[in-house]
Amino acid sequence: MNADQFSNPEPTTKPVTESKNAQGSDDSDCFAEFDSVDGQTPASKDEVLTQIETGISDVEQIKSREQRIADLQVKEQRLKKEIASLQANYSSISEQLSQTQNAMSVVVQESLAHLEQRKQTLQIAIEQLERRSERIRAEMRTTFAGTSQELAIRVQGFKDYLTGSLQDLAASAEQLQLTSAKEPPLQPIVSVEPPPPPKKVAAPPASTPQFAEQRFQSTTKEIRQMLDEYRTKPDYYGEPWKLRCTFEPIHAERVSQWFFNQGGRGALKTMGSRLQNILISSAIISILSELHGDRLRALILANMPERLGEWRRGLQDCLGITRADFGPDRGVVLFESAEALAIKAERLVKANELPLIIVDDSEEKISLSLLQFPLLLAFAPDPQMVREREDDFFN
């Protein structure tokens, strides 16, 4: 509201100011002056007083309205300042939001690129492992042990089928009334099982040292029985620490040589494949664990982690053990250095345990600290193969 709208009451204010300035004048003069100004008939005293009061109230209203207008103008300026500050804050916040969105988009793109790179590396690693597993399976199929194991599994299944059918045949034959004349032919069939004892007599050679025979003299019969059982009746689903693979006569010959000719300490000529060496070692571990129980500890020495990994997987397959059986305080311990192995073997001997040291054919030198322990199995590389490697190296 503007102050110009209240310009009409000004004529009423003039007599008031003039009456205040003129001292000692009569009331009649004042009323006469109002009459002369208006040009109308003289008004009464009450009417003049009411006009004066209305003029004063109008002036007060004008002043109050002007004060309100000034307050409103101040509030308007304050609100304008607040709006300006809010606009500035909004612009700064919008800039910050845009910056954070840009930064988040950059971070997301970088993380996605990193994940894509990791995915590609994992895919490459998986493909390499798949190719390696296929190569190992192909080698297992082509090697003698792998093919013989597959054949043995098939023969075992056919044998189970035959035994089941023969049991059914026997049950049906028992229901028939047979004469006693047919019983004698069955006795020679039962007497076919005793042939293993003659094989046991042909074992001791003339050149065997006496101390080698004395080491396993009390358990010779048990060891030969276990070897025959591994060879003739392989158990592919037996208990842990028992041999679960196909065992051929050549393997039994090497194990017998280590037990009875070398007395549990010596080197065997490598079979040309680490898997075959692991099979022989597994048979020896199985026999010694059967004889000595939990006292036996197998300590494997190989100079590369990849070869130790092959030993771990091979022993798991041959003995039916798990990764929990490998460790410093478990049944099998893997070593890359002979010094650490010797320290561990000394601790086992002091703890009244029996360490079995097995040396891979990749070890070119044997540490003298290993020769002090009673059970030592080392696989000697083929001299002809070593010579061929040297020729290839120098050529």
mmCIF file of C-alpha atoms in Angstrom:
data_model
loop_
_atom_site.group_PDB
_atom_site.id
_atom_site.type_symbol
_atom_site.label_atom_id
_atom_site.label_comp_id
_atom_site.label_asym_id
_atom_site.label_seq_id
_atom_site.Cartn_x
_atom_site.Cartn_y
_atom_site.Cartn_z
ATOM 1 C CA MET A 1 0.000 0.000 0.000
ATOM 2 C CA ASN A 2 1.354 3.450 -1.022
ATOM 3 C CA ALA A 3 1.238 6.626 1.060
ATOM 4 C CA ASP A 4 -0.164 8.677 -1.867
ATOM 5 C CA GLN A 5 -3.556 7.084 -1.369
ATOM 6 C CA PHE A 6 -3.984 8.903 1.926
ATOM 7 C CA SER A 7 -3.608 12.540 0.542
ATOM 8 C CA ASN A 8 -7.291 13.454 1.105
ATOM 9 C CA PRO A 9 -7.167 13.972 4.904
ATOM 10 C CA GLU A 10 -4.555 16.790 4.586
ATOM 11 C CA PRO A 11 -7.133 19.668 4.718
ATOM 12 C CA THR A 12 -8.280 18.389 8.102
ATOM 13 C CA THR A 13 -4.725 18.486 9.461
ATOM 14 C CA LYS A 14 -4.076 22.128 8.619
ATOM 15 C CA PRO A 15 -6.538 23.586 11.166
ATOM 16 C CA VAL A 16 -5.073 21.358 13.788
ATOM 17 C CA THR A 17 -1.528 22.636 13.232
ATOM 18 C CA GLU A 18 -2.680 26.214 13.007
ATOM 19 C CA SER A 19 -4.675 25.914 16.197
ATOM 20 C CA LYS A 20 -1.650 24.550 17.996
ATOM 21 C CA ASN A 21 0.590 27.377 16.820
ATOM 22 C CA ALA A 22 -1.875 30.150 17.661
ATOM 23 C CA GLN A 23 -1.859 30.563 21.432
ATOM 24 C CA GLY A 24 -4.420 32.646 23.333
ATOM 25 C CA SER A 25 -7.017 32.537 20.509
ATOM 26 C CA ASP A 26 -10.607 31.687 21.292
ATOM 27 C CA ASP A 27 -12.505 28.594 20.349
ATOM 28 C CA SER A 28 -14.866 30.674 18.347
ATOM 29 C CA ASP A 29 -12.032 31.879 16.099
ATOM 30 C CA CYS A 30 -10.935 28.323 15.519
ATOM 31 C CA PHE A 31 -14.403 27.229 14.580
ATOM 32 C CA ALA A 32 -14.782 30.348 12.409
ATOM 33 C CA GLU A 33 -11.606 29.465 10.575
ATOM 34 C CA PHE A 34 -12.898 25.937 9.869
ATOM 35 C CA ASP A 35 -16.067 27.474 8.557
ATOM 36 C CA SER A 36 -14.253 29.888 6.334
ATOM 37 C CA VAL A 37 -12.117 27.163 4.907
ATOM 38 C CA ASP A 38 -14.907 24.814 4.094
ATOM 39 C CA GLY A 39 -17.125 27.563 2.860
ATOM 40 C CA GLN A 40 -20.076 26.002 4.588
ATOM 41 C CA THR A 41 -22.200 26.827 7.544
ATOM 42 C CA PRO A 42 -20.461 26.968 10.895
ATOM 43 C CA ALA A 43 -20.168 23.513 12.516
ATOM 44 C CA SER A 44 -20.631 22.683 16.105
ATOM 45 C CA LYS A 45 -17.840 21.994 18.534
ATOM 46 C CA ASP A 46 -18.513 18.244 18.704
ATOM 47 C CA GLU A 47 -18.322 17.870 14.992
ATOM 48 C CA VAL A 48 -14.989 19.641 14.912
ATOM 49 C CA LEU A 49 -13.615 17.402 17.647
ATOM 50 C CA THR A 50 -14.741 14.298 15.838
ATOM 51 C CA GLN A 51 -13.080 15.537 12.671
ATOM 52 C CA ILE A 52 -9.891 16.197 14.592
ATOM 53 C CA GLU A 53 -9.951 12.727 16.150
ATOM 54 C CA THR A 54 -10.580 11.104 12.808
ATOM 55 C CA GLY A 55 -7.679 13.031 11.322
ATOM 56 C CA ILE A 56 -5.397 11.931 14.142
ATOM 57 C CA SER A 57 -6.478 8.310 13.744
ATOM 58 C CA ASP A 58 -5.911 8.537 10.001
ATOM 59 C CA VAL A 59 -2.414 9.908 10.605
ATOM 60 C CA GLU A 60 -1.657 7.090 13.011
ATOM 61 C CA GLN A 61 -2.926 4.560 10.525
ATOM 62 C CA ILE A 62 -0.754 6.133 7.846
ATOM 63 C CA LYS A 63 2.277 5.973 10.115
ATOM 64 C CA SER A 64 1.554 2.356 11.081
ATOM 65 C CA ARG A 65 1.084 1.431 7.448
ATOM 66 C CA GLU A 66 4.303 3.192 6.493
ATOM 67 C CA GLN A 67 6.069 1.297 9.280
ATOM 68 C CA ARG A 68 4.604 -1.960 7.996
ATOM 69 C CA ILE A 69 5.681 -1.071 4.492
ATOM 70 C CA ALA A 70 9.215 -0.408 5.716
ATOM 71 C CA ASP A 71 9.207 -3.723 7.598
ATOM 72 C CA LEU A 72 7.907 -5.515 4.558
ATOM 73 C CA GLN A 73 10.604 -3.906 2.412
ATOM 74 C CA VAL A 74 13.242 -5.063 4.902
ATOM 75 C CA LYS A 75 11.762 -8.563 4.860
ATOM 76 C CA GLU A 76 11.669 -8.448 1.079
ATOM 77 C CA GLN A 77 15.372 -7.581 0.924
ATOM 78 C CA ARG A 78 16.154 -10.298 3.426
ATOM 79 C CA LEU A 79 14.153 -12.836 1.429
ATOM 80 C CA LYS A 80 15.881 -11.756 -1.758
ATOM 81 C CA LYS A 81 19.245 -12.321 -0.085
ATOM 82 C CA GLU A 82 18.138 -15.745 1.160
ATOM 83 C CA ILE A 83 16.847 -16.658 -2.303
ATOM 84 C CA ALA A 84 20.155 -15.566 -3.817
ATOM 85 C CA SER A 85 22.092 -17.616 -1.268
ATOM 86 C CA LEU A 86 19.833 -20.645 -1.886
ATOM 87 C CA GLN A 87 20.325 -20.277 -5.614
ATOM 88 C CA ALA A 88 24.072 -20.137 -5.093
ATOM 89 C CA ASN A 89 23.915 -23.222 -2.844
ATOM 90 C CA TYR A 90 21.749 -25.013 -5.368
ATOM 91 C CA SER A 91 24.183 -24.250 -8.161
ATOM 92 C CA SER A 92 27.124 -25.449 -6.038
ATOM 93 C CA ILE A 93 25.243 -28.601 -5.009
ATOM 94 C CA SER A 94 24.290 -29.301 -8.616
ATOM 95 C CA GLU A 95 27.935 -28.889 -9.631
ATOM 96 C CA GLN A 96 29.035 -31.234 -6.850
ATOM 97 C CA LEU A 97 26.397 -33.774 -7.890
ATOM 98 C CA SER A 98 27.545 -33.625 -11.478
ATOM 99 C CA GLN A 99 31.157 -34.054 -10.353
ATOM 100 C CA THR A 100 30.274 -37.020 -8.127
ATOM 101 C CA GLN A 101 28.264 -38.596 -10.948
ATOM 102 C CA ASN A 102 31.206 -38.211 -13.292
ATOM 103 C CA ALA A 103 33.565 -39.656 -10.690
ATOM 104 C CA MET A 104 31.205 -42.578 -10.019
ATOM 105 C CA SER A 105 30.887 -43.299 -13.724
ATOM 106 C CA VAL A 106 34.683 -43.305 -14.041
ATOM 107 C CA VAL A 107 35.020 -45.633 -11.023
ATOM 108 C CA VAL A 108 32.357 -47.974 -12.385
ATOM 109 C CA GLN A 109 34.022 -48.087 -15.791
ATOM 110 C CA GLU A 110 37.422 -48.800 -14.245
ATOM 111 C CA SER A 111 36.004 -51.540 -11.993
ATOM 112 C CA LEU A 112 34.187 -53.096 -14.931
ATOM 113 C CA ALA A 113 37.363 -53.034 -16.986
ATOM 114 C CA HIS A 114 39.276 -54.630 -14.095
ATOM 115 C CA LEU A 115 36.623 -57.330 -13.707
ATOM 116 C CA GLU A 116 36.663 -58.013 -17.440
ATOM 117 C CA GLN A 117 40.437 -58.364 -17.332
ATOM 118 C CA ARG A 118 40.220 -60.761 -14.361
ATOM 119 C CA LYS A 119 37.523 -62.724 -16.156
ATOM 120 C CA GLN A 120 39.718 -63.071 -19.220
ATOM 121 C CA THR A 121 42.708 -64.191 -17.121
ATOM 122 C CA LEU A 122 40.541 -66.716 -15.268
ATOM 123 C CA GLN A 123 39.173 -68.044 -18.536
ATOM 124 C CA ILE A 124 42.707 -68.428 -19.887
ATOM 125 C CA ALA A 125 43.778 -70.207 -16.679
ATOM 126 C CA ILE A 126 40.741 -72.509 -16.849
ATOM 127 C CA GLU A 127 41.487 -73.349 -20.472
ATOM 128 C CA GLN A 128 45.096 -74.111 -19.588
ATOM 129 C CA LEU A 129 44.025 -76.365 -16.713
ATOM 130 C CA GLU A 130 41.509 -78.133 -18.932
ATOM 131 C CA ARG A 131 44.153 -78.723 -21.584
ATOM 132 C CA ARG A 132 46.529 -79.980 -18.912
ATOM 133 C CA SER A 133 43.912 -82.341 -17.478
ATOM 134 C CA GLU A 134 43.167 -83.670 -20.957
ATOM 135 C CA ARG A 135 46.884 -84.180 -21.528
ATOM 136 C CA ILE A 136 47.231 -86.045 -18.229
ATOM 137 C CA ARG A 137 44.233 -88.209 -19.037
ATOM 138 C CA ALA A 138 45.675 -88.973 -22.436
ATOM 139 C CA GLU A 139 48.983 -89.916 -20.821
ATOM 140 C CA MET A 140 47.167 -92.095 -18.309
ATOM 141 C CA ARG A 141 45.366 -93.852 -21.151
ATOM 142 C CA THR A 142 48.556 -94.380 -23.106
ATOM 143 C CA THR A 143 50.691 -95.494 -20.160
ATOM 144 C CA PHE A 144 50.773 -99.074 -19.025
ATOM 145 C CA ALA A 145 49.380 -98.374 -15.565
ATOM 146 C CA GLY A 146 46.435 -96.354 -16.838
ATOM 147 C CA THR A 147 45.338 -98.898 -19.417
ATOM 148 C CA SER A 148 45.873 -101.774 -17.020
ATOM 149 C CA GLN A 149 43.811 -99.968 -14.376
ATOM 150 C CA GLU A 150 40.917 -99.465 -16.786
ATOM 151 C CA LEU A 151 41.115 -103.105 -17.824
ATOM 152 C CA ALA A 152 41.260 -104.159 -14.187
ATOM 153 C CA ILE A 153 38.131 -102.154 -13.385
ATOM 154 C CA ARG A 154 36.289 -103.787 -16.270
ATOM 155 C CA VAL A 155 37.541 -107.226 -15.279
ATOM 156 C CA GLN A 156 36.511 -106.563 -11.686
ATOM 157 C CA GLY A 157 32.994 -105.648 -12.815
ATOM 158 C CA PHE A 158 32.805 -108.768 -14.970
ATOM 159 C CA LYS A 159 34.124 -110.779 -12.040
ATOM 160 C CA ASP A 160 31.400 -109.402 -9.754
ATOM 161 C CA TYR A 161 28.840 -110.305 -12.392
ATOM 162 C CA LEU A 162 30.257 -113.816 -12.675
ATOM 163 C CA THR A 163 30.355 -114.319 -8.918
ATOM 164 C CA GLY A 164 26.737 -113.198 -8.635
ATOM 165 C CA SER A 165 25.653 -115.525 -11.409
ATOM 166 C CA LEU A 166 27.688 -118.389 -9.916
ATOM 167 C CA GLN A 167 26.086 -117.816 -6.531
ATOM 168 C CA ASP A 168 22.660 -117.952 -8.140
ATOM 169 C CA LEU A 169 23.740 -121.134 -9.920
ATOM 170 C CA ALA A 170 24.963 -122.627 -6.663
ATOM 171 C CA ALA A 171 21.736 -121.716 -4.912
ATOM 172 C CA SER A 172 19.699 -123.330 -7.662
ATOM 173 C CA ALA A 173 21.999 -126.372 -7.653
ATOM 174 C CA GLU A 174 21.516 -126.819 -3.917
ATOM 175 C CA GLN A 175 17.791 -127.110 -4.484
ATOM 176 C CA LEU A 176 18.365 -130.051 -6.840
ATOM 177 C CA GLN A 177 18.861 -133.569 -5.525
ATOM 178 C CA LEU A 178 22.380 -134.482 -6.612
ATOM 179 C CA THR A 179 24.145 -137.798 -6.038
ATOM 180 C CA SER A 180 27.315 -138.032 -3.976
ATOM 181 C CA ALA A 181 29.294 -139.158 -7.020
ATOM 182 C CA LYS A 182 29.406 -135.631 -8.323
ATOM 183 C CA GLU A 183 31.056 -134.198 -5.194
ATOM 184 C CA PRO A 184 34.683 -135.448 -5.730
ATOM 185 C CA PRO A 185 35.303 -133.258 -8.819
ATOM 186 C CA LEU A 186 34.685 -130.186 -6.646
ATOM 187 C CA GLN A 187 37.647 -130.927 -4.368
ATOM 188 C CA PRO A 188 40.381 -130.287 -6.984
ATOM 189 C CA ILE A 189 38.788 -126.903 -7.721
ATOM 190 C CA VAL A 190 39.147 -125.888 -4.071
ATOM 191 C CA SER A 191 42.758 -127.006 -4.006
ATOM 192 C CA VAL A 192 43.689 -124.513 -6.763
ATOM 193 C CA GLU A 193 44.206 -121.672 -4.191
ATOM 194 C CA PRO A 194 47.347 -123.063 -2.418
ATOM 195 C CA PRO A 195 49.822 -122.241 -5.296
ATOM 196 C CA PRO A 196 50.988 -118.918 -3.653
ATOM 197 C CA PRO A 197 53.279 -120.682 -1.079
ATOM 198 C CA PRO A 198 55.705 -121.978 -3.735
ATOM 199 C CA LYS A 199 56.199 -118.392 -4.953
ATOM 200 C CA LYS A 200 57.252 -117.302 -1.487
ATOM 201 C CA VAL A 201 60.022 -119.909 -1.335
ATOM 202 C CA ALA A 202 61.682 -118.648 -4.545
ATOM 203 C CA ALA A 203 62.256 -115.123 -3.161
ATOM 204 C CA PRO A 204 65.541 -115.193 -1.184
ATOM 205 C CA PRO A 205 68.549 -114.807 -3.513
ATOM 206 C CA ALA A 206 71.973 -116.137 -2.674
ATOM 207 C CA SER A 207 73.650 -112.711 -2.768
ATOM 208 C CA THR A 208 71.319 -111.071 -0.225
ATOM 209 C CA PRO A 209 73.200 -109.634 2.780
ATOM 210 C CA GLN A 210 72.292 -111.096 6.118
ATOM 211 C CA PHE A 211 71.472 -107.770 7.793
ATOM 212 C CA ALA A 212 68.948 -106.940 5.009
ATOM 213 C CA GLU A 213 67.053 -110.149 5.686
ATOM 214 C CA GLN A 214 67.086 -109.604 9.427
ATOM 215 C CA ARG A 215 65.322 -106.233 9.152
ATOM 216 C CA PHE A 216 62.055 -107.680 7.819
ATOM 217 C CA GLN A 217 62.595 -111.320 8.679
ATOM 218 C CA SER A 218 59.730 -111.451 11.171
ATOM 219 C CA THR A 219 57.276 -109.796 8.764
ATOM 220 C CA THR A 220 58.348 -111.458 5.512
ATOM 221 C CA LYS A 221 55.256 -113.616 5.327
ATOM 222 C CA GLU A 222 52.898 -110.706 5.956
ATOM 223 C CA ILE A 223 54.620 -108.496 3.379
ATOM 224 C CA ARG A 224 54.453 -111.191 0.697
ATOM 225 C CA GLN A 225 50.795 -111.849 1.462
ATOM 226 C CA MET A 226 50.001 -108.146 1.073
ATOM 227 C CA LEU A 227 51.929 -107.981 -2.215
ATOM 228 C CA ASP A 228 50.016 -110.975 -3.555
ATOM 229 C CA GLU A 229 46.762 -109.396 -2.442
ATOM 230 C CA TYR A 230 47.619 -106.119 -4.185
ATOM 231 C CA ARG A 231 48.508 -108.001 -7.348
ATOM 232 C CA THR A 232 45.673 -110.527 -7.508
ATOM 233 C CA LYS A 233 42.819 -108.805 -5.630
ATOM 234 C CA PRO A 234 43.039 -105.026 -6.112
ATOM 235 C CA ASP A 235 40.554 -103.100 -3.969
ATOM 236 C CA TYR A 236 39.670 -99.812 -5.674
ATOM 237 C CA TYR A 237 37.288 -98.750 -2.891
ATOM 238 C CA GLY A 238 39.230 -99.843 0.175
ATOM 239 C CA GLU A 239 40.090 -97.952 3.323
ATOM 240 C CA PRO A 240 42.496 -94.993 3.302
ATOM 241 C CA TRP A 241 46.235 -95.794 3.347
ATOM 242 C CA LYS A 242 45.605 -99.051 1.478
ATOM 243 C CA LEU A 243 46.651 -99.445 -2.153
ATOM 244 C CA ARG A 244 43.784 -98.744 -4.567
ATOM 245 C CA CYS A 245 45.503 -99.104 -7.944
ATOM 246 C CA THR A 246 46.392 -101.915 -10.291
ATOM 247 C CA PHE A 247 49.574 -103.613 -9.110
ATOM 248 C CA GLU A 248 51.587 -105.520 -11.679
ATOM 249 C CA PRO A 249 54.299 -108.175 -11.113
ATOM 250 C CA ILE A 250 57.015 -105.689 -12.114
ATOM 251 C CA HIS A 251 55.899 -103.368 -9.335
ATOM 252 C CA ALA A 252 55.798 -106.224 -6.834
ATOM 253 C CA GLU A 253 59.332 -107.190 -7.880
ATOM 254 C CA ARG A 254 60.645 -103.675 -7.184
ATOM 255 C CA VAL A 255 58.903 -103.519 -3.804
ATOM 256 C CA SER A 256 60.255 -106.979 -2.847
ATOM 257 C CA GLN A 257 63.749 -105.908 -3.876
ATOM 258 C CA TRP A 258 63.558 -102.833 -1.635
ATOM 259 C CA PHE A 259 62.223 -104.794 1.347
ATOM 260 C CA PHE A 260 64.214 -108.026 1.203
ATOM 261 C CA ASN A 261 67.348 -107.277 -0.856
ATOM 262 C CA GLN A 262 68.048 -103.740 0.323
ATOM 263 C CA GLY A 263 66.532 -103.990 3.791
ATOM 264 C CA GLY A 264 64.442 -100.826 3.455
ATOM 265 C CA ARG A 265 67.389 -98.582 2.543
ATOM 266 C CA GLY A 266 68.428 -98.092 -1.020
ATOM 267 C CA ALA A 267 67.707 -96.801 -4.498
ATOM 268 C CA LEU A 268 65.464 -98.382 -7.107
ATOM 269 C CA LYS A 269 65.809 -97.778 -10.800
ATOM 270 C CA THR A 270 63.139 -95.408 -11.971
ATOM 271 C CA MET A 271 60.224 -96.793 -13.933
ATOM 272 C CA GLY A 272 60.560 -93.972 -16.454
ATOM 273 C CA SER A 273 57.424 -92.236 -15.221
ATOM 274 C CA ARG A 274 56.757 -90.392 -11.997
ATOM 275 C CA LEU A 275 53.317 -91.999 -11.773
ATOM 276 C CA GLN A 276 54.895 -95.459 -11.773
ATOM 277 C CA ASN A 277 57.366 -94.389 -9.060
ATOM 278 C CA ILE A 278 54.463 -93.034 -7.009
ATOM 279 C CA LEU A 279 52.664 -96.368 -7.399
ATOM 280 C CA ILE A 280 55.676 -98.276 -5.996
ATOM 281 C CA SER A 281 56.048 -95.764 -3.161
ATOM 282 C CA SER A 282 52.333 -96.042 -2.381
ATOM 283 C CA ALA A 283 52.618 -99.821 -2.088
ATOM 284 C CA ILE A 284 55.565 -99.471 0.320
ATOM 285 C CA ILE A 285 53.711 -96.827 2.374
ATOM 286 C CA SER A 286 50.624 -99.033 2.506
ATOM 287 C CA ILE A 287 52.614 -102.051 3.740
ATOM 288 C CA LEU A 288 54.538 -100.060 6.369
ATOM 289 C CA SER A 289 51.381 -98.347 7.615
ATOM 290 C CA GLU A 290 49.798 -101.780 7.978
ATOM 291 C CA LEU A 291 52.798 -102.952 10.005
ATOM 292 C CA HIS A 292 53.523 -99.831 12.102
ATOM 293 C CA GLY A 293 50.217 -97.924 12.101
ATOM 294 C CA ASP A 294 50.229 -94.199 12.836
ATOM 295 C CA ARG A 295 53.946 -94.181 13.693
ATOM 296 C CA LEU A 296 54.835 -94.087 10.004
ATOM 297 C CA ARG A 297 55.510 -90.677 8.439
ATOM 298 C CA ALA A 298 56.274 -90.373 4.730
ATOM 299 C CA LEU A 299 58.684 -87.524 3.868
ATOM 300 C CA ILE A 300 58.795 -86.727 0.140
ATOM 301 C CA LEU A 301 61.742 -84.812 -1.350
ATOM 302 C CA ALA A 302 61.491 -83.113 -4.767
ATOM 303 C CA ASN A 303 63.193 -79.939 -5.957
ATOM 304 C CA MET A 304 60.175 -78.272 -7.621
ATOM 305 C CA PRO A 305 56.644 -77.442 -6.430
ATOM 306 C CA GLU A 306 55.137 -78.918 -9.618
ATOM 307 C CA ARG A 307 56.732 -82.278 -8.902
ATOM 308 C CA LEU A 308 55.569 -82.167 -5.287
ATOM 309 C CA GLY A 309 52.083 -81.451 -6.609
ATOM 310 C CA GLU A 310 52.289 -84.580 -8.789
ATOM 311 C CA TRP A 311 53.380 -86.585 -5.748
ATOM 312 C CA ARG A 312 50.464 -85.242 -3.710
ATOM 313 C CA ARG A 313 47.881 -86.032 -6.397
ATOM 314 C CA GLY A 314 49.403 -89.435 -7.101
ATOM 315 C CA LEU A 315 49.433 -90.459 -3.432
ATOM 316 C CA GLN A 316 45.836 -89.296 -3.075
ATOM 317 C CA ASP A 317 44.770 -91.475 -6.009
ATOM 318 C CA CYS A 318 46.820 -94.521 -5.006
ATOM 319 C CA LEU A 319 46.156 -94.497 -1.239
ATOM 320 C CA GLY A 320 42.698 -92.910 -1.087
ATOM 321 C CA ILE A 321 43.839 -90.083 1.199
ATOM 322 C CA THR A 322 42.821 -86.410 1.165
ATOM 323 C CA ARG A 323 44.566 -83.046 1.462
ATOM 324 C CA ALA A 324 43.993 -83.186 5.217
ATOM 325 C CA ASP A 325 46.539 -86.035 5.399
ATOM 326 C CA PHE A 326 49.305 -83.728 4.105
ATOM 327 C CA GLY A 327 51.013 -81.353 6.522
ATOM 328 C CA PRO A 328 53.843 -80.935 9.030
ATOM 329 C CA ASP A 329 51.956 -82.956 11.664
ATOM 330 C CA ARG A 330 50.141 -85.347 9.326
ATOM 331 C CA GLY A 331 50.913 -88.606 7.553
ATOM 332 C CA VAL A 332 52.730 -87.193 4.487
ATOM 333 C CA VAL A 333 55.060 -84.162 4.453
ATOM 334 C CA LEU A 334 56.440 -82.587 1.250
ATOM 335 C CA PHE A 335 59.897 -80.945 1.135
ATOM 336 C CA GLU A 336 61.933 -79.048 -1.447
ATOM 337 C CA SER A 337 65.247 -79.118 0.464
ATOM 338 C CA ALA A 338 67.090 -82.027 2.046
ATOM 339 C CA GLU A 339 68.160 -79.974 5.094
ATOM 340 C CA ALA A 340 64.583 -79.256 6.180
ATOM 341 C CA LEU A 341 63.680 -82.885 5.617
ATOM 342 C CA ALA A 342 66.592 -84.084 7.771
ATOM 343 C CA ILE A 343 65.580 -81.747 10.618
ATOM 344 C CA LYS A 344 62.007 -83.030 10.470
ATOM 345 C CA ALA A 345 63.177 -86.667 10.407
ATOM 346 C CA GLU A 346 65.362 -86.135 13.499
ATOM 347 C CA ARG A 347 62.384 -84.685 15.366
ATOM 348 C CA LEU A 348 60.243 -87.659 14.353
ATOM 349 C CA VAL A 349 62.871 -90.126 15.554
ATOM 350 C CA LYS A 350 63.074 -88.327 18.908
ATOM 351 C CA ALA A 351 59.272 -88.515 19.161
ATOM 352 C CA ASN A 352 59.457 -92.326 18.699
ATOM 353 C CA GLU A 353 57.961 -92.166 15.207
ATOM 354 C CA LEU A 354 59.152 -93.894 12.025
ATOM 355 C CA PRO A 355 60.147 -91.578 9.122
ATOM 356 C CA LEU A 356 60.147 -92.984 5.580
ATOM 357 C CA ILE A 357 62.249 -90.789 3.275
ATOM 358 C CA ILE A 358 61.310 -90.927 -0.437
ATOM 359 C CA VAL A 359 63.531 -89.110 -2.938
ATOM 360 C CA ASP A 360 62.262 -88.194 -6.395
ATOM 361 C CA ASP A 361 64.297 -89.222 -9.458
ATOM 362 C CA SER A 362 64.852 -85.528 -10.298
ATOM 363 C CA GLU A 363 67.301 -85.192 -7.382
ATOM 364 C CA GLU A 364 70.808 -85.512 -8.814
ATOM 365 C CA LYS A 365 72.572 -85.543 -5.415
ATOM 366 C CA ILE A 366 71.653 -87.142 -2.106
ATOM 367 C CA SER A 367 72.493 -85.286 1.096
ATOM 368 C CA LEU A 368 74.590 -87.285 3.556
ATOM 369 C CA SER A 369 72.297 -86.203 6.369
ATOM 370 C CA LEU A 370 69.567 -88.428 4.918
ATOM 371 C CA LEU A 371 71.648 -91.613 5.101
ATOM 372 C CA GLN A 372 71.449 -91.787 8.897
ATOM 373 C CA PHE A 373 67.778 -92.774 8.939
ATOM 374 C CA PRO A 374 66.673 -96.404 8.716
ATOM 375 C CA LEU A 375 64.078 -96.181 5.903
ATOM 376 C CA LEU A 376 65.206 -94.527 2.683
ATOM 377 C CA LEU A 377 63.754 -94.992 -0.794
ATOM 378 C CA ALA A 378 65.379 -93.160 -3.692
ATOM 379 C CA PHE A 379 64.566 -93.476 -7.378
ATOM 380 C CA ALA A 380 67.713 -93.487 -9.472
ATOM 381 C CA PRO A 381 67.391 -91.992 -12.954
ATOM 382 C CA ASP A 382 68.197 -94.128 -15.952
ATOM 383 C CA PRO A 383 71.876 -93.515 -16.957
ATOM 384 C CA GLN A 384 70.978 -93.704 -20.623
ATOM 385 C CA MET A 385 68.317 -91.010 -20.199
ATOM 386 C CA VAL A 386 70.773 -88.816 -18.289
ATOM 387 C CA ARG A 387 73.347 -89.235 -21.046
ATOM 388 C CA GLU A 388 70.798 -88.250 -23.685
ATOM 389 C CA ARG A 389 69.904 -85.125 -21.682
ATOM 390 C CA GLU A 390 73.562 -84.155 -21.417
ATOM 391 C CA ASP A 391 74.042 -84.631 -25.166
ATOM 392 C CA ASP A 392 71.028 -82.452 -25.891
ATOM 393 C CA PHE A 393 72.321 -79.805 -23.500
ATOM 394 C CA PHE A 394 75.755 -79.628 -25.036
ATOM 395 C CA ASN A 395 74.430 -79.788 -28.595
#
